[in-house]
Short mmCIF file of C-alpha atoms in Angstrom, two decimals:
data_model
loop_
_atom_site.label_atom_id
_atom_site.label_comp_id
_atom_site.label_asym_id
_atom_site.label_seq_id
_atom_site.Cartn_x
_atom_site.Cartn_y
_atom_site.Cartn_z
CA MET A 635 15.52 12.02 27.58
CA THR A 636 12.42 13.98 28.43
CA SER A 637 9.60 12.56 30.50
CA ASP A 638 7.11 13.16 27.70
CA ALA A 639 6.72 10.65 24.89
CA VAL A 640 4.90 13.15 22.68
CA VAL A 641 5.06 16.94 22.73
CA VAL A 642 2.88 18.92 20.36
CA GLU A 643 3.35 22.70 20.11
CA GLY A 644 1.15 25.02 18.09
CA LEU A 645 0.19 22.30 15.60
CA ARG A 646 -1.81 23.55 12.65
CA VAL A 647 -3.09 21.26 9.94
CA ARG A 648 -5.00 22.26 6.86
CA ARG A 649 -6.94 19.82 4.72
CA GLY A 650 -7.91 21.52 1.52
CA ALA A 651 -9.11 25.03 2.28
CA ARG A 652 -10.23 24.13 5.79
CA GLU A 653 -8.01 24.26 8.86
CA VAL A 654 -8.74 21.15 10.94
CA LEU A 655 -6.25 21.64 13.79
CA HIS A 656 -5.97 25.20 15.07
CA GLY A 657 -2.72 25.43 17.03
CA VAL A 658 -2.89 22.34 19.23
CA ASP A 659 -0.60 22.11 22.28
CA LEU A 660 -0.32 18.96 24.34
CA ALA A 661 2.06 16.58 26.04
CA VAL A 662 1.73 12.84 26.51
CA PRO A 663 3.72 11.58 29.53
CA ARG A 664 5.73 8.38 29.09
CA GLY A 665 4.29 5.23 30.57
CA SER A 666 0.64 6.19 30.42
CA VAL A 667 -2.53 5.47 28.50
CA THR A 668 -3.72 8.78 27.13
CA GLY A 669 -7.21 8.86 25.73
CA LEU A 670 -8.01 11.16 22.85
CA VAL A 671 -11.73 11.68 23.13
CA GLY A 672 -14.09 13.75 21.06
CA PRO A 673 -16.87 13.55 18.51
CA SER A 674 -16.19 12.11 15.10
CA GLY A 675 -14.71 14.73 12.77
CA CYS A 676 -13.06 16.76 15.55
CA GLY A 677 -9.51 16.11 14.32
CA LYS A 678 -8.50 13.03 16.35
CA THR A 679 -7.29 11.06 13.35
CA THR A 680 -5.45 14.08 11.92
CA LEU A 681 -3.71 14.61 15.26
CA MET A 682 -2.71 10.94 15.42
CA ARG A 683 -1.45 11.04 11.82
CA SER A 684 0.65 14.06 12.76
CA ILE A 685 2.15 12.16 15.70
CA VAL A 686 3.13 9.15 13.59
CA GLY A 687 4.46 11.52 10.93
CA VAL A 688 2.29 10.76 7.92
CA GLN A 689 0.36 14.05 7.94
CA VAL A 690 1.45 17.13 6.02
CA VAL A 691 1.57 19.85 8.66
CA ALA A 692 0.97 23.57 8.08
CA GLY A 693 2.70 24.81 11.22
CA GLY A 694 3.92 24.01 14.71
CA ARG A 695 6.11 21.26 16.04
CA VAL A 696 5.54 17.62 16.96
CA THR A 697 8.26 15.84 18.96
CA VAL A 698 7.98 12.09 19.46
CA LEU A 699 10.34 10.15 21.75
CA GLY A 700 12.70 13.14 21.58
CA GLU A 701 12.79 13.24 17.76
CA PRO A 702 10.84 15.30 15.24
CA ALA A 703 7.73 13.33 14.22
CA GLY A 704 8.21 11.31 11.05
CA SER A 705 12.01 11.12 11.35
CA PRO A 706 13.41 7.83 10.02
CA VAL A 707 14.84 6.74 13.41
CA LEU A 708 11.28 6.59 14.75
CA ARG A 709 10.10 4.03 12.21
CA GLY A 710 9.75 0.77 14.05
CA ARG A 711 9.65 2.46 17.48
CA ILE A 712 5.99 3.44 17.00
CA GLY A 713 3.11 1.02 16.57
CA TYR A 714 0.27 2.59 14.60
CA ALA A 715 -3.18 1.19 13.99
CA THR A 716 -5.22 3.24 11.54
CA GLN A 717 -8.95 3.64 11.85
CA ASN A 718 -9.59 1.71 8.65
CA PRO A 719 -8.03 -1.69 9.21
CA ALA A 720 -4.60 -1.76 7.57
CA VAL A 721 -4.13 -5.44 6.78
CA TYR A 722 -4.16 -7.29 3.48
CA ALA A 723 -7.62 -8.73 2.86
CA ASP A 724 -6.27 -11.49 0.61
CA LEU A 725 -3.83 -12.90 3.17
CA THR A 726 -4.51 -14.92 6.29
CA VAL A 727 -4.08 -13.18 9.64
CA ARG A 728 -0.81 -15.06 10.18
CA GLU A 729 0.60 -14.34 6.70
CA SER A 730 -0.20 -10.66 7.03
CA LEU A 731 1.51 -10.46 10.43
CA ARG A 732 4.56 -12.36 9.12
CA TYR A 733 5.10 -9.70 6.49
CA PHE A 734 4.94 -6.83 8.94
CA ALA A 735 7.14 -8.76 11.40
CA ALA A 736 9.75 -9.18 8.64
CA ILE A 737 9.74 -5.42 8.02
CA LEU A 738 10.19 -4.73 11.73
CA ARG A 739 12.80 -7.50 12.01
CA ALA A 740 10.75 -8.78 14.92
CA PRO A 741 11.36 -12.33 16.16
CA ARG A 742 9.19 -15.01 14.51
CA GLU A 743 7.42 -15.98 17.72
CA ASP A 744 6.14 -12.41 17.92
CA VAL A 745 3.50 -13.32 15.35
CA ASN A 746 1.98 -15.96 17.62
CA ARG A 747 2.26 -13.69 20.65
CA VAL A 748 0.27 -10.83 19.10
CA ILE A 749 -2.33 -13.22 17.66
CA GLU A 750 -2.98 -14.46 21.20
CA GLU A 751 -2.93 -10.94 22.62
CA VAL A 752 -5.75 -9.79 20.38
CA GLY A 753 -7.65 -13.07 20.82
CA LEU A 754 -7.52 -14.21 17.20
CA GLY A 755 -5.95 -17.62 17.91
CA SER A 756 -8.88 -19.51 16.39
CA HIS A 757 -8.83 -17.33 13.27
CA ALA A 758 -5.08 -17.12 12.65
CA ASP A 759 -5.32 -19.06 9.40
CA HIS A 760 -8.48 -17.42 8.10
CA LEU A 761 -8.35 -14.92 5.27
CA VAL A 762 -8.49 -11.37 6.63
CA GLY A 763 -11.15 -10.48 4.08
CA ARG A 764 -13.53 -13.06 5.55
CA LEU A 765 -13.26 -11.76 9.15
CA SER A 766 -16.04 -9.84 10.85
CA GLY A 767 -15.59 -6.11 11.45
CA GLY A 768 -14.43 -6.56 15.02
CA GLN A 769 -12.01 -9.34 14.11
CA LEU A 770 -10.65 -7.23 11.26
CA ASN A 771 -9.98 -4.40 13.68
CA ARG A 772 -8.14 -6.75 16.01
CA ALA A 773 -6.05 -8.14 13.13
CA SER A 774 -5.01 -4.58 12.35
CA LEU A 775 -4.32 -3.84 16.02
CA ALA A 776 -2.12 -6.95 16.19
CA VAL A 777 0.25 -5.43 13.61
CA ALA A 778 0.78 -2.41 15.84
CA LEU A 779 1.79 -4.71 18.71
CA LEU A 780 4.59 -6.42 16.74
CA GLY A 781 8.15 -5.79 17.87
CA ALA A 782 8.39 -3.79 21.04
CA PRO A 783 7.07 -0.35 20.13
CA GLU A 784 7.77 2.34 22.72
CA LEU A 785 4.76 4.33 21.59
CA LEU A 786 1.46 2.93 20.38
CA VAL A 787 -0.91 5.19 18.51
CA LEU A 788 -4.24 3.44 18.18
CA ASP A 789 -7.08 5.07 16.27
CA GLU A 790 -10.43 3.77 17.58
CA PRO A 791 -9.12 0.25 18.27
CA THR A 792 -12.25 -0.95 20.06
CA VAL A 793 -14.94 0.00 17.54
CA GLY A 794 -17.39 -2.81 16.92
CA LEU A 795 -16.14 -5.07 19.72
CA ASP A 796 -18.35 -6.76 22.24
CA PRO A 797 -17.98 -5.44 25.80
CA LEU A 798 -16.03 -8.48 26.97
CA LEU A 799 -13.38 -8.11 24.25
CA ARG A 800 -13.22 -4.39 24.81
CA ASP A 801 -12.54 -5.03 28.46
CA GLU A 802 -9.78 -7.52 27.60
CA LEU A 803 -8.14 -5.07 25.21
CA TRP A 804 -8.15 -2.29 27.79
CA ALA A 805 -6.56 -4.67 30.29
CA MET A 806 -3.92 -5.42 27.66
CA PHE A 807 -3.30 -1.70 27.06
CA HIS A 808 -2.49 -1.33 30.76
CA ARG A 809 -0.21 -4.38 30.67
CA LEU A 810 1.70 -2.74 27.80
CA VAL A 811 2.14 0.36 29.94
CA GLU A 812 3.50 -1.79 32.77
CA ARG A 813 6.07 -3.10 30.27
CA GLY A 814 7.12 0.52 29.69
CA ALA A 815 5.13 1.51 26.60
CA THR A 816 3.16 4.72 26.11
CA LEU A 817 -0.25 4.58 24.49
CA VAL A 818 -2.37 7.16 22.75
CA VAL A 819 -5.83 5.71 22.14
CA SER A 820 -8.66 7.55 20.45
CA SER A 821 -12.28 6.86 21.12
CA HIS A 822 -15.59 8.53 20.72
CA VAL A 823 -17.14 6.56 23.57
CA MET A 824 -16.98 8.28 26.91
CA ASP A 825 -17.13 5.12 29.03
CA GLU A 826 -13.70 4.18 27.72
CA ALA A 827 -12.33 7.53 28.81
CA ALA A 828 -12.55 6.48 32.44
CA ARG A 829 -9.97 3.75 31.80
CA CYS A 830 -7.27 6.20 30.67
CA ASP A 831 -4.56 7.67 32.87
CA ARG A 832 -4.94 11.00 31.12
CA LEU A 833 -7.57 12.46 28.84
CA LEU A 834 -7.36 14.85 25.97
CA LEU A 835 -10.82 16.15 25.18
CA MET A 836 -11.05 17.42 21.66
CA ARG A 837 -13.62 19.39 19.73
CA ASP A 838 -13.47 21.22 16.38
CA GLY A 839 -9.70 21.04 16.16
CA HIS A 840 -9.06 22.38 19.67
CA ILE A 841 -7.99 20.59 22.84
CA LEU A 842 -10.64 21.43 25.44
CA ALA A 843 -8.92 19.71 28.33
CA ASP A 844 -5.73 17.82 29.07
CA ASP A 845 -5.99 16.22 32.49
CA THR A 846 -6.61 13.05 34.48
CA PRO A 847 -10.17 11.72 34.49
CA ALA A 848 -10.39 12.39 38.25
CA ALA A 849 -9.24 15.99 37.91
CA LEU A 850 -11.73 16.55 35.09
CA ARG A 851 -14.57 15.29 37.25
CA THR A 852 -13.51 17.56 40.09
CA ARG A 853 -13.05 20.59 37.87
CA THR A 854 -16.48 20.24 36.30
CA ALA A 855 -18.13 19.05 39.51
CA THR A 856 -19.66 15.96 37.96
CA ASP A 857 -19.10 12.20 38.22
CA ASP A 858 -19.98 11.61 34.62
CA LEU A 859 -17.30 12.25 31.98
CA GLU A 860 -19.97 12.81 29.33
CA GLN A 861 -21.34 15.62 31.47
CA ALA A 862 -17.82 16.90 32.09
CA PHE A 863 -17.29 17.12 28.36
CA LEU A 864 -20.53 19.05 27.89
CA THR A 865 -19.61 21.44 30.68
CA LEU A 866 -16.25 22.14 29.07
CA VAL A 867 -17.82 22.72 25.66
CA ARG A 868 -20.30 25.22 27.16
CA GLU A 869 -17.56 27.00 29.13
CA ARG A 870 -15.64 27.48 25.93
CA GLN A 871 -18.69 28.78 24.08
CA VAL A 872 -19.22 31.39 26.80
CA THR A 873 -15.61 32.56 26.74
CA SER A 874 -15.26 32.71 22.96
CA MET B 780 17.43 -0.51 0.00
CA SER B 781 17.37 -3.88 1.68
CA ALA B 782 17.30 -7.18 -0.19
CA ALA B 783 15.55 -8.89 2.74
CA LEU B 784 12.68 -6.37 2.76
CA THR B 785 12.35 -6.41 -1.03
CA LEU B 786 12.10 -10.21 -0.99
CA ALA B 787 9.70 -10.17 1.97
CA THR B 788 7.49 -7.85 -0.07
CA SER B 789 7.63 -10.09 -3.16
CA ARG B 790 6.81 -13.10 -1.03
CA ARG B 791 3.84 -11.25 0.46
CA ILE B 792 2.51 -10.28 -2.99
CA LEU B 793 2.97 -13.80 -4.37
CA THR B 794 1.16 -15.19 -1.31
CA GLN B 795 -1.70 -12.78 -1.99
CA LEU B 796 -1.83 -14.06 -5.56
CA ARG B 797 -1.74 -17.67 -4.39
CA HIS B 798 -5.03 -17.08 -2.59
CA ASP B 799 -6.58 -15.84 -5.83
CA HIS B 800 -6.47 -18.81 -8.23
CA ARG B 801 -8.60 -17.19 -10.87
CA THR B 802 -6.30 -14.19 -11.22
CA VAL B 803 -3.23 -16.44 -11.45
CA ALA B 804 -4.86 -18.59 -14.11
CA MET B 805 -5.87 -15.54 -16.13
CA MET B 806 -2.46 -13.91 -15.84
CA VAL B 807 -0.60 -17.03 -16.93
CA LEU B 808 -2.96 -18.19 -19.68
CA LEU B 809 -4.60 -15.11 -21.21
CA PRO B 810 -1.80 -14.07 -23.59
CA SER B 811 -1.53 -17.66 -24.85
CA LEU B 812 -5.27 -17.94 -25.43
CA LEU B 813 -5.25 -14.64 -27.32
CA LEU B 814 -2.39 -15.87 -29.50
CA VAL B 815 -4.28 -19.10 -30.25
CA LEU B 816 -7.30 -17.00 -31.17
CA LEU B 817 -5.19 -14.82 -33.42
CA ARG B 818 -3.67 -17.86 -35.15
CA TYR B 819 -7.13 -19.06 -36.19
CA VAL B 820 -8.37 -15.57 -37.02
CA PHE B 821 -5.57 -15.28 -39.58
CA ASP B 822 -5.87 -18.94 -40.53
CA ASP B 823 -2.62 -18.38 -42.36
CA GLN B 824 0.82 -19.35 -41.10
CA ARG B 825 2.65 -16.46 -42.77
CA ALA B 826 0.35 -13.71 -41.56
CA PHE B 827 0.43 -15.14 -38.07
CA GLY B 828 4.22 -15.38 -38.18
CA ALA B 829 4.45 -11.68 -39.06
CA ALA B 830 2.19 -10.46 -36.24
CA ALA B 831 2.86 -12.96 -33.45
CA PRO B 832 6.31 -11.80 -32.28
CA ALA B 833 5.06 -8.27 -31.68
CA LEU B 834 2.04 -9.64 -29.83
CA LEU B 835 4.29 -11.76 -27.63
CA ALA B 836 5.43 -8.38 -26.34
CA VAL B 837 2.13 -6.55 -26.47
CA PHE B 838 -0.16 -8.97 -24.59
CA PRO B 839 2.02 -9.45 -21.49
CA PHE B 840 2.76 -5.71 -21.50
CA ALA B 841 -0.94 -4.79 -21.47
CA ILE B 842 -1.97 -7.45 -18.95
CA MET B 843 0.82 -6.71 -16.50
CA PHE B 844 0.13 -2.99 -16.78
CA ILE B 845 -3.47 -3.35 -15.75
CA VAL B 846 -2.90 -5.95 -13.02
CA THR B 847 -0.10 -3.95 -11.44
CA SER B 848 -1.82 -0.60 -11.58
CA ILE B 849 -4.92 -1.97 -9.86
CA THR B 850 -2.96 -3.87 -7.20
CA THR B 851 -0.79 -0.91 -6.30
CA LEU B 852 -3.74 1.44 -6.36
CA ARG B 853 -5.42 -0.87 -3.86
CA GLU B 854 -2.38 -0.61 -1.63
CA ARG B 855 -2.37 3.17 -1.98
CA THR B 856 -6.06 3.63 -1.24
CA THR B 857 -6.33 1.19 1.66
CA ALA B 858 -4.57 2.03 4.88
CA THR B 859 -1.80 -0.53 4.32
CA LEU B 860 0.41 1.94 2.46
CA GLU B 861 -0.02 4.52 5.21
CA ARG B 862 1.00 1.90 7.74
CA LEU B 863 4.02 0.82 5.65
CA MET B 864 5.12 4.44 5.43
CA THR B 865 5.42 4.54 9.23
CA LEU B 866 7.59 1.40 9.20
CA PRO B 867 11.29 0.91 8.46
CA ILE B 868 10.82 -0.07 4.81
CA GLY B 869 12.18 1.96 1.88
CA LYS B 870 9.94 3.00 -1.01
CA LEU B 871 12.22 1.21 -3.45
CA ASP B 872 12.02 -1.95 -1.30
CA LEU B 873 8.27 -1.84 -1.75
CA LEU B 874 8.30 -1.14 -5.49
CA GLY B 875 11.19 -3.56 -6.02
CA GLY B 876 9.12 -6.20 -4.25
CA TYR B 877 6.23 -5.54 -6.63
CA ALA B 878 8.53 -5.63 -9.66
CA ILE B 879 10.10 -8.97 -8.64
CA ALA B 880 6.79 -10.63 -7.77
CA PHE B 881 5.02 -9.55 -10.95
CA GLY B 882 8.22 -10.06 -12.94
CA LEU B 883 8.14 -13.75 -11.92
CA VAL B 884 4.51 -14.05 -12.95
CA ALA B 885 5.40 -12.35 -16.23
CA VAL B 886 8.16 -14.87 -16.90
CA ALA B 887 5.69 -17.73 -16.38
CA GLN B 888 3.21 -15.99 -18.68
CA VAL B 889 5.78 -15.48 -21.40
CA LEU B 890 7.18 -19.02 -21.14
CA VAL B 891 3.71 -20.49 -21.67
CA ALA B 892 2.89 -18.10 -24.53
CA THR B 893 6.21 -18.69 -26.29
CA GLY B 894 5.99 -22.44 -25.79
CA ILE B 895 2.52 -22.61 -27.29
CA SER B 896 3.43 -20.27 -30.17
CA LEU B 897 6.51 -22.26 -31.12
CA SER B 898 5.00 -25.73 -30.81
CA TRP B 899 1.27 -25.72 -31.43
CA LEU B 900 0.91 -22.50 -33.43
CA GLY B 901 3.93 -23.17 -35.63
CA LEU B 902 5.74 -19.87 -35.09
CA GLU B 903 9.25 -20.03 -36.50
CA ILE B 904 12.06 -17.85 -35.32
CA GLU B 905 15.63 -17.49 -36.59
CA GLY B 906 17.20 -16.16 -33.41
CA SER B 907 17.49 -17.62 -29.91
CA VAL B 908 14.31 -18.74 -28.19
CA TRP B 909 15.74 -17.68 -24.86
CA LEU B 910 16.45 -14.21 -26.12
CA LEU B 911 12.83 -14.06 -27.25
CA VAL B 912 11.71 -15.05 -23.76
CA VAL B 913 14.01 -12.48 -22.16
CA ILE B 914 12.70 -9.68 -24.37
CA ALA B 915 9.07 -10.61 -23.79
CA ALA B 916 9.67 -10.83 -20.03
CA LEU B 917 11.41 -7.45 -20.06
CA ASP B 918 8.34 -6.14 -21.78
CA ALA B 919 6.01 -7.53 -19.18
CA LEU B 920 8.25 -5.91 -16.58
CA LEU B 921 7.88 -2.64 -18.48
CA GLY B 922 4.10 -3.04 -18.18
CA THR B 923 4.54 -3.66 -14.45
CA ALA B 924 6.75 -0.61 -13.94
CA LEU B 925 4.47 1.70 -15.94
CA GLY B 926 1.44 0.29 -14.09
CA LEU B 927 3.10 1.13 -10.77
CA LEU B 928 3.73 4.64 -11.98
CA ALA B 929 0.26 5.11 -13.46
CA SER B 930 -1.38 4.05 -10.19
CA ALA B 931 0.01 7.25 -8.66
CA PHE B 932 -2.20 9.32 -10.95
CA ALA B 933 -5.41 7.41 -10.35
CA ARG B 934 -7.64 8.07 -7.37
CA THR B 935 -10.08 5.26 -8.00
CA GLU B 936 -10.01 1.86 -9.67
CA PHE B 937 -12.28 3.28 -12.38
CA GLN B 938 -9.60 5.80 -13.29
CA ALA B 939 -6.85 3.18 -13.09
CA VAL B 940 -8.65 0.93 -15.56
CA GLN B 941 -8.87 3.82 -18.02
CA PHE B 942 -5.13 4.35 -17.91
CA MET B 943 -4.86 1.13 -19.83
CA PRO B 944 -6.35 2.62 -23.03
CA ALA B 945 -4.62 5.92 -22.28
CA VAL B 946 -1.09 4.60 -21.74
CA VAL B 947 -1.06 1.19 -23.40
CA MET B 948 -3.17 1.62 -26.53
CA PRO B 949 -1.18 4.50 -28.13
CA GLN B 950 1.97 2.44 -27.68
CA ILE B 951 0.34 -0.55 -29.37
CA LEU B 952 -0.93 1.60 -32.27
CA LEU B 953 2.44 3.22 -32.80
CA CYS B 954 4.78 0.30 -32.17
CA GLY B 955 4.85 -0.86 -35.77
CA LEU B 956 2.33 -3.65 -35.40
CA PHE B 957 -0.35 -2.07 -37.58
CA ALA B 958 1.85 -0.06 -39.92
CA PRO B 959 5.63 0.11 -40.27
CA ARG B 960 6.94 2.99 -38.16
CA GLU B 961 8.99 4.37 -41.08
CA SER B 962 5.84 4.83 -43.17
CA MET B 963 4.06 6.97 -40.57
CA THR B 964 3.87 10.77 -40.88
CA PRO B 965 6.95 12.37 -39.26
CA VAL B 966 5.03 13.47 -36.15
CA LEU B 967 3.75 9.95 -35.49
CA GLU B 968 7.09 8.40 -36.27
CA TRP B 969 8.70 10.80 -33.83
CA LEU B 970 6.07 9.89 -31.23
CA SER B 971 6.73 6.20 -31.79
CA HIS B 972 10.39 6.86 -30.95
CA LEU B 973 9.28 8.14 -27.56
CA MET B 974 7.34 4.98 -26.72
CA PRO B 975 9.28 2.24 -24.99
CA LEU B 976 7.11 -0.51 -26.48
CA SER B 977 8.39 0.38 -29.98
CA TYR B 978 11.91 -0.67 -28.98
CA ALA B 979 10.68 -3.95 -27.51
CA VAL B 980 8.72 -4.80 -30.66
CA ASP B 981 11.74 -3.92 -32.84
CA ALA B 982 13.88 -6.25 -30.73
CA LEU B 983 11.37 -9.09 -31.00
CA ASP B 984 11.05 -8.62 -34.76
CA GLN B 985 14.81 -8.82 -35.08
CA VAL B 986 15.06 -12.03 -33.03
CA THR B 987 12.38 -13.57 -35.22
CA ARG B 988 14.08 -12.66 -38.48
CA SER B 989 17.76 -13.19 -37.74
CA SER B 990 20.07 -14.87 -35.29
CA ALA B 991 22.45 -11.89 -35.19
CA VAL B 992 22.88 -10.15 -31.86
CA ASP B 993 24.09 -6.74 -32.98
CA GLY B 994 24.35 -3.22 -31.63
CA THR B 995 20.79 -2.32 -32.61
CA LEU B 996 19.35 -5.22 -30.66
CA VAL B 997 21.44 -4.43 -27.58
CA ARG B 998 20.49 -0.76 -27.83
CA ASN B 999 16.79 -1.61 -28.08
CA LEU B 1000 17.00 -3.84 -25.02
CA LEU B 1001 18.89 -1.21 -23.06
CA VAL B 1002 16.24 1.38 -23.90
CA VAL B 1003 13.48 -0.89 -22.59
CA ALA B 1004 15.47 -1.77 -19.45
CA ALA B 1005 16.22 1.92 -18.82
CA CYS B 1006 12.51 2.72 -19.12
CA VAL B 1007 11.70 0.01 -16.56
CA VAL B 1008 14.18 1.48 -14.08
CA ALA B 1009 13.05 5.06 -14.78
CA ALA B 1010 9.38 4.14 -14.26
CA LEU B 1011 10.20 2.39 -10.97
CA VAL B 1012 12.24 5.33 -9.67
CA LEU B 1013 9.53 7.80 -10.72
CA GLY B 1014 6.97 5.50 -9.09
CA ALA B 1015 8.98 5.58 -5.85
CA ALA B 1016 9.02 9.38 -6.03
CA THR B 1017 5.23 9.41 -6.16
CA LEU B 1018 4.96 7.45 -2.91
CA ARG B 1019 4.79 10.00 -0.15
CA ARG B 1020 5.49 9.32 3.51
CA ARG B 1021 3.38 12.35 4.39
CA THR B 1022 0.03 13.05 2.78
CA ALA B 1023 -2.47 15.87 3.16
#
């Protein structure tokens, strides 16, 4: 067993005529929260889709929990929350979760556990289609928490949440890591980056940096991660 | 394939339907209402008796086709399918779940339509009523299976709706309802042999006219059943774990 939950080597992805990932290399250590940060359209979602194995890949290799990404043995070991909420609008939160729990053969009480974890207890019997944007996102996140996934890939899980809820979710992400899970969380907000153990800064289909937040601040001689990002972008423009 | 996952999927789809009373009411009652309408359009017992058996196949077929293609398209275009494809569920479990759920609705639909036709509308049949119900239900299932398959070729709900005239209408025109298949020009007759609905309508006609269960009837039913299975398997092949 390697110490990395995800290893990506030379990953190239083409969408239509355009190449959106240009030979990405990275490693996500087990038992960490790794933030995937970059502007919208930089390839975060494509990278995450490649990790969970639903993306057609043009080249390179993606290894997840020691197996090639997308291999059948990985199904059920990865929790994935897509950017667009993936829950049935015409079911209640609880009914939707029951279905996914049945697929994962997760224990029944798991449904109640994840409802509490995402703070939807008071809305468990509401139709998903009537939830607000933030609640909808949390209902979708709850599905990814079912069972005991070793790797969680969460695409922008905190969009549209009020600061208090966002704070609670980040605390939960760290609790999951204490239980032994590995998380890859994408975000386009820099203030969330500070809460990650490691950061992958992404731009235009390239990884600009793969480091801890502290090391990034030191390397770019700034306290502000937003500034650090800008510095790295400019460095790259000079060298290329 | 796993029976537990197939049934979990059917239960999920039926629960979705349960939240949508209007759709359920329309699915169960529409074919019957259309048959009632037809009865009074003809205003003649004999003419109605000649057309009704075929329509007992045609209405559920068309309605199930459109309902299924839209529902599956919704699953394909929202992120739920992408999520399911990362989970330990087989493609046939998913499609099987759809087929069972909509199959059950189809049976309800056909039972109501047959009941009303036989009692209120005065339809008389020589063969077994249950065989009639089985054939009509098989037909609705054919609509479901073809709808599942068609949804793979539609990108938007607009396109999916148009598959109904594209896939369903030619089968209705050629199935022998408007003109006997033998009297069509050879090309059209040959085409009608390629359409699964033709076999279903032949089977229904036979059950109406005679109580004999012979080789032709069995063959016709097997053809329809084989088309259902083929459409489901092809539909499964169009579900991709990886997309561009």
